[in-house]
Amino acid sequence: MPEALDLLKTRRSVKPVEMSGPGPAAAEIDALLTIASRVPDHGKLTPWRFVVFEGDARLKAGDIIASAFKGKYPDATQDQLTFERARLSRAPLVVAVVSRAAPHVKIPEWEQVLSAGAAAMSLVLAAHALGYGANWITEWYAYDRGVLAALGVNDNERIAGFVHIGRPSGPPEDRPRPPLNEIATRFTRR
Ligand SMILES: Cc1cc2nc3c(=O)[nH]c(=O)nc-3n(C[C@H](O)[C@H](O)[C@H](O)COP(=O)(O)O)c2cc1C
């Protein structure tokens, strides 16, 4: 089976806690983002952008997340705050895929949002193709406007996902997939 098909047929998400370093080098990150930006984009609007977190920047972002958590839950324990602070440090690299979808005279906003999803998925697949594990997650802070503002995500933007990328500790177990007859309707010629 060609390598690409094999990858597509076997890809599985890797939990961020099961990832370790070293993460992708600078040239690999550029390759990942270049691939992620090569997606269908009706109207060529580039309705997405990327925010890269690596090294200490992950903990700085974690401070923002932990402080927002404390604001929401003033009784949060130290353990909880430590966990929140480490959110973006579980994997060596986290890329936020930011949707910039906006009303447009011709291109439906929905299609712009879908393009951001495609960018996130291409990023996941590219990471796998480079031998890394990846996981497309959002978690609560993706929807917290205070956290997003502090991370430089504008009010008119939304998080499509925080894609975590790192070395998998082992091959992940597969999970059941939906049977084709439940998800595919076929109109075939007789
Ligand atoms: C937009 C989006 C957001 C997601 N957010 C989360 C999340 O916050 N937490 C989580 O455990 N999984 C989340 N997932 C699911 C994982 O990405 C992944 O699909 C799941 O772990 C199953 O793994 P698989 O890719 O091997 O099927 C999200 C998926 C999508 C498409």
Short mmCIF file of C-alpha atoms and ligand atoms in Angstrom, two decimals:
data_model
loop_
_atom_site.label_atom_id
_atom_site.label_comp_id
_atom_site.label_asym_id
_atom_site.label_seq_id
_atom_site.Cartn_x
_atom_site.Cartn_y
_atom_site.Cartn_z
CA MET A 1 0.00 0.00 0.00
CA PRO A 2 1.40 3.43 -0.82
CA GLU A 3 2.79 5.14 2.27
CA ALA A 4 0.29 8.03 2.16
CA LEU A 5 -2.69 5.68 2.10
CA ASP A 6 -1.24 3.63 4.91
CA LEU A 7 -0.88 6.79 7.00
CA LEU A 8 -4.44 7.89 6.29
CA LYS A 9 -5.84 4.45 7.10
CA THR A 10 -4.00 4.03 10.38
CA ARG A 11 -3.74 7.55 11.83
CA ARG A 12 -4.84 7.91 15.42
CA SER A 13 -4.70 10.82 17.81
CA VAL A 14 -2.09 10.62 20.55
CA LYS A 15 -3.02 11.98 23.98
CA PRO A 16 -0.97 15.07 24.86
CA VAL A 17 0.14 13.42 28.13
CA GLU A 18 1.58 10.57 26.08
CA MET A 19 3.77 12.93 24.05
CA SER A 20 7.35 13.88 24.73
CA GLY A 21 10.16 15.80 23.09
CA PRO A 22 12.04 16.60 21.09
CA GLY A 23 9.37 18.39 19.12
CA PRO A 24 9.67 19.46 15.51
CA ALA A 25 12.67 21.65 14.68
CA ALA A 26 12.16 25.14 13.20
CA ALA A 27 12.36 23.90 9.60
CA GLU A 28 9.86 21.14 10.35
CA ILE A 29 7.47 23.64 11.95
CA ASP A 30 7.69 25.74 8.79
CA ALA A 31 6.94 22.63 6.73
CA LEU A 32 3.97 21.77 8.96
CA LEU A 33 2.49 25.26 8.67
CA THR A 34 3.11 25.39 4.93
CA ILE A 35 1.25 22.12 4.48
CA ALA A 36 -1.52 23.26 6.83
CA SER A 37 -2.02 26.38 4.73
CA ARG A 38 -2.40 24.36 1.54
CA VAL A 39 -6.10 23.71 1.86
CA PRO A 40 -9.22 24.43 -0.18
CA ASP A 41 -10.18 28.04 0.45
CA HIS A 42 -13.21 29.35 -1.46
CA GLY A 43 -12.45 32.89 -2.61
CA LYS A 44 -8.81 32.64 -1.51
CA LEU A 45 -9.60 34.58 1.65
CA THR A 46 -7.08 32.79 3.91
CA PRO A 47 -9.73 32.69 6.65
CA TRP A 48 -7.38 31.22 9.24
CA ARG A 49 -4.01 31.81 10.83
CA PHE A 50 -1.69 29.95 13.19
CA VAL A 51 -0.23 30.72 16.61
CA VAL A 52 2.78 28.62 17.58
CA PHE A 53 3.58 27.79 21.20
CA GLU A 54 6.86 26.13 22.06
CA GLY A 55 9.48 26.29 24.79
CA ASP A 56 8.81 28.68 27.67
CA ALA A 57 6.02 30.41 25.75
CA ARG A 58 3.86 27.37 26.56
CA LEU A 59 4.15 28.05 30.29
CA LYS A 60 3.57 31.79 29.83
CA ALA A 61 0.35 30.91 28.03
CA GLY A 62 -0.30 28.44 30.84
CA ASP A 63 -0.10 31.30 33.35
CA ILE A 64 -2.86 33.05 31.43
CA ILE A 65 -4.98 29.88 31.41
CA ALA A 66 -4.41 29.21 35.12
CA SER A 67 -5.23 32.77 36.07
CA ALA A 68 -8.47 32.67 34.07
CA PHE A 69 -9.31 29.37 35.77
CA LYS A 70 -8.74 30.97 39.17
CA GLY A 71 -11.01 33.83 38.13
CA LYS A 72 -13.78 31.38 37.24
CA TYR A 73 -13.19 29.12 40.23
CA PRO A 74 -11.79 31.18 43.12
CA ASP A 75 -11.70 28.03 45.29
CA ALA A 76 -9.49 26.15 42.85
CA THR A 77 -6.83 24.03 44.56
CA GLN A 78 -3.12 24.45 43.95
CA ASP A 79 -3.13 21.07 42.16
CA GLN A 80 -5.84 22.27 39.81
CA LEU A 81 -3.96 25.49 39.07
CA THR A 82 -0.75 23.55 38.45
CA PHE A 83 -2.65 21.34 36.01
CA GLU A 84 -4.13 24.34 34.21
CA ARG A 85 -0.76 26.04 33.99
CA ALA A 86 0.64 22.92 32.32
CA ARG A 87 -2.14 22.69 29.73
CA LEU A 88 0.00 23.80 26.79
CA SER A 89 3.18 22.18 28.10
CA ARG A 90 2.08 18.57 27.77
CA ALA A 91 3.34 18.44 24.18
CA PRO A 92 6.56 20.06 22.95
CA LEU A 93 4.65 21.97 20.28
CA VAL A 94 1.14 23.39 20.23
CA VAL A 95 -0.27 25.19 17.23
CA ALA A 96 -3.48 27.13 17.63
CA VAL A 97 -5.46 27.14 14.40
CA VAL A 98 -7.44 30.37 14.46
CA SER A 99 -10.51 30.83 12.30
CA ARG A 100 -10.87 34.33 10.86
CA ALA A 101 -14.18 33.60 9.19
CA ALA A 102 -16.23 36.75 8.61
CA PRO A 103 -19.30 37.83 6.66
CA HIS A 104 -18.45 38.21 2.97
CA VAL A 105 -20.47 39.30 -0.05
CA LYS A 106 -19.90 36.05 -1.90
CA ILE A 107 -18.31 33.40 0.28
CA PRO A 108 -20.49 31.93 3.06
CA GLU A 109 -18.93 32.17 6.50
CA TRP A 110 -19.59 28.45 6.99
CA GLU A 111 -17.24 27.63 4.12
CA GLN A 112 -14.54 29.77 5.67
CA VAL A 113 -14.94 27.91 8.96
CA LEU A 114 -14.67 24.59 7.12
CA SER A 115 -11.43 25.77 5.54
CA ALA A 116 -9.97 26.34 9.04
CA GLY A 117 -11.00 22.79 9.93
CA ALA A 118 -9.24 21.54 6.84
CA ALA A 119 -6.09 23.45 7.87
CA ALA A 120 -6.21 21.84 11.32
CA MET A 121 -6.62 18.36 9.82
CA SER A 122 -3.80 18.89 7.34
CA LEU A 123 -1.61 19.96 10.23
CA VAL A 124 -2.48 16.76 12.12
CA LEU A 125 -1.76 14.60 9.08
CA ALA A 126 1.48 16.40 8.27
CA ALA A 127 2.67 15.88 11.84
CA HIS A 128 1.92 12.18 11.57
CA ALA A 129 3.68 11.98 8.23
CA LEU A 130 6.78 13.48 9.85
CA GLY A 131 6.67 10.74 12.51
CA TYR A 132 5.08 12.75 15.32
CA GLY A 133 1.87 12.14 17.18
CA ALA A 134 -0.79 14.84 17.08
CA ASN A 135 -4.05 15.67 18.76
CA TRP A 136 -6.60 18.30 17.73
CA ILE A 137 -8.24 19.55 20.88
CA THR A 138 -10.01 22.66 22.08
CA GLU A 139 -10.67 22.35 25.84
CA TRP A 140 -12.38 25.09 27.87
CA TYR A 141 -9.81 27.84 27.33
CA ALA A 142 -10.47 27.80 23.57
CA TYR A 143 -13.83 29.35 24.39
CA ASP A 144 -12.71 31.78 27.07
CA ARG A 145 -12.59 35.28 25.60
CA GLY A 146 -10.33 36.54 28.39
CA VAL A 147 -7.74 33.83 27.68
CA LEU A 148 -8.03 34.39 23.94
CA ALA A 149 -7.59 38.15 24.23
CA ALA A 150 -4.47 37.65 26.35
CA LEU A 151 -3.14 35.24 23.71
CA GLY A 152 -3.73 37.82 20.99
CA VAL A 153 -6.83 36.22 19.49
CA ASN A 154 -9.24 38.96 18.45
CA ASP A 155 -12.97 39.11 19.24
CA ASN A 156 -13.84 38.33 15.63
CA GLU A 157 -11.67 35.21 15.63
CA ARG A 158 -12.31 31.72 17.01
CA ILE A 159 -10.13 28.78 17.88
CA ALA A 160 -10.58 25.86 15.49
CA GLY A 161 -8.22 23.87 17.66
CA PHE A 162 -5.05 23.69 19.67
CA VAL A 163 -3.14 21.03 17.74
CA HIS A 164 -0.69 19.28 20.09
CA ILE A 165 2.33 17.71 18.44
CA GLY A 166 5.06 15.53 19.96
CA ARG A 167 6.76 12.16 20.00
CA PRO A 168 4.29 9.39 20.83
CA SER A 169 5.33 7.19 23.75
CA GLY A 170 4.02 4.14 21.87
CA PRO A 171 1.59 3.10 19.16
CA PRO A 172 -1.90 4.23 20.20
CA GLU A 173 -4.70 1.68 20.36
CA ASP A 174 -7.32 2.13 17.70
CA ARG A 175 -10.90 2.99 18.49
CA PRO A 176 -14.02 1.72 16.70
CA ARG A 177 -14.89 3.63 13.54
CA PRO A 178 -18.42 4.07 12.19
CA PRO A 179 -19.45 1.37 9.72
CA LEU A 180 -19.73 2.72 6.18
CA ASN A 181 -23.35 1.65 5.82
CA GLU A 182 -24.27 3.99 8.68
CA ILE A 183 -22.53 7.06 7.33
CA ALA A 184 -22.57 6.73 3.56
CA THR A 185 -25.58 6.90 1.27
CA ARG A 186 -24.87 5.64 -2.20
CA PHE A 187 -26.72 6.65 -5.32
CA THR A 188 -25.45 4.23 -7.91
CA ARG A 189 -26.31 3.64 -11.52
CA ARG A 190 -28.07 0.42 -12.41
C1 LIG B 1 -12.84 20.71 16.77
C2 LIG B 1 -12.43 19.55 17.64
C3 LIG B 1 -12.19 19.76 18.99
C4 LIG B 1 -11.82 18.71 19.81
N1 LIG B 1 -11.59 18.96 21.13
C5 LIG B 1 -11.26 17.94 21.95
C6 LIG B 1 -11.03 18.19 23.33
O1 LIG B 1 -11.10 19.32 23.80
N2 LIG B 1 -10.71 17.12 24.11
C7 LIG B 1 -10.62 15.84 23.60
O2 LIG B 1 -10.35 14.91 24.36
N3 LIG B 1 -10.83 15.58 22.29
C8 LIG B 1 -11.15 16.59 21.46
N4 LIG B 1 -11.35 16.35 20.13
C9 LIG B 1 -11.23 14.96 19.63
C10 LIG B 1 -9.79 14.56 19.29
O3 LIG B 1 -9.23 15.42 18.34
C11 LIG B 1 -9.72 13.16 18.66
O4 LIG B 1 -10.59 13.14 17.57
C12 LIG B 1 -10.10 12.08 19.58
O5 LIG B 1 -9.14 12.02 20.59
C13 LIG B 1 -10.19 10.71 18.85
O6 LIG B 1 -9.02 10.37 18.23
P1 LIG B 1 -8.82 9.91 16.70
O7 LIG B 1 -8.37 11.12 15.97
O8 LIG B 1 -7.78 8.87 16.83
O9 LIG B 1 -10.08 9.37 16.19
C14 LIG B 1 -11.70 17.39 19.27
C15 LIG B 1 -11.91 17.19 17.91
C16 LIG B 1 -12.28 18.25 17.10
C17 LIG B 1 -12.52 17.99 15.63
#
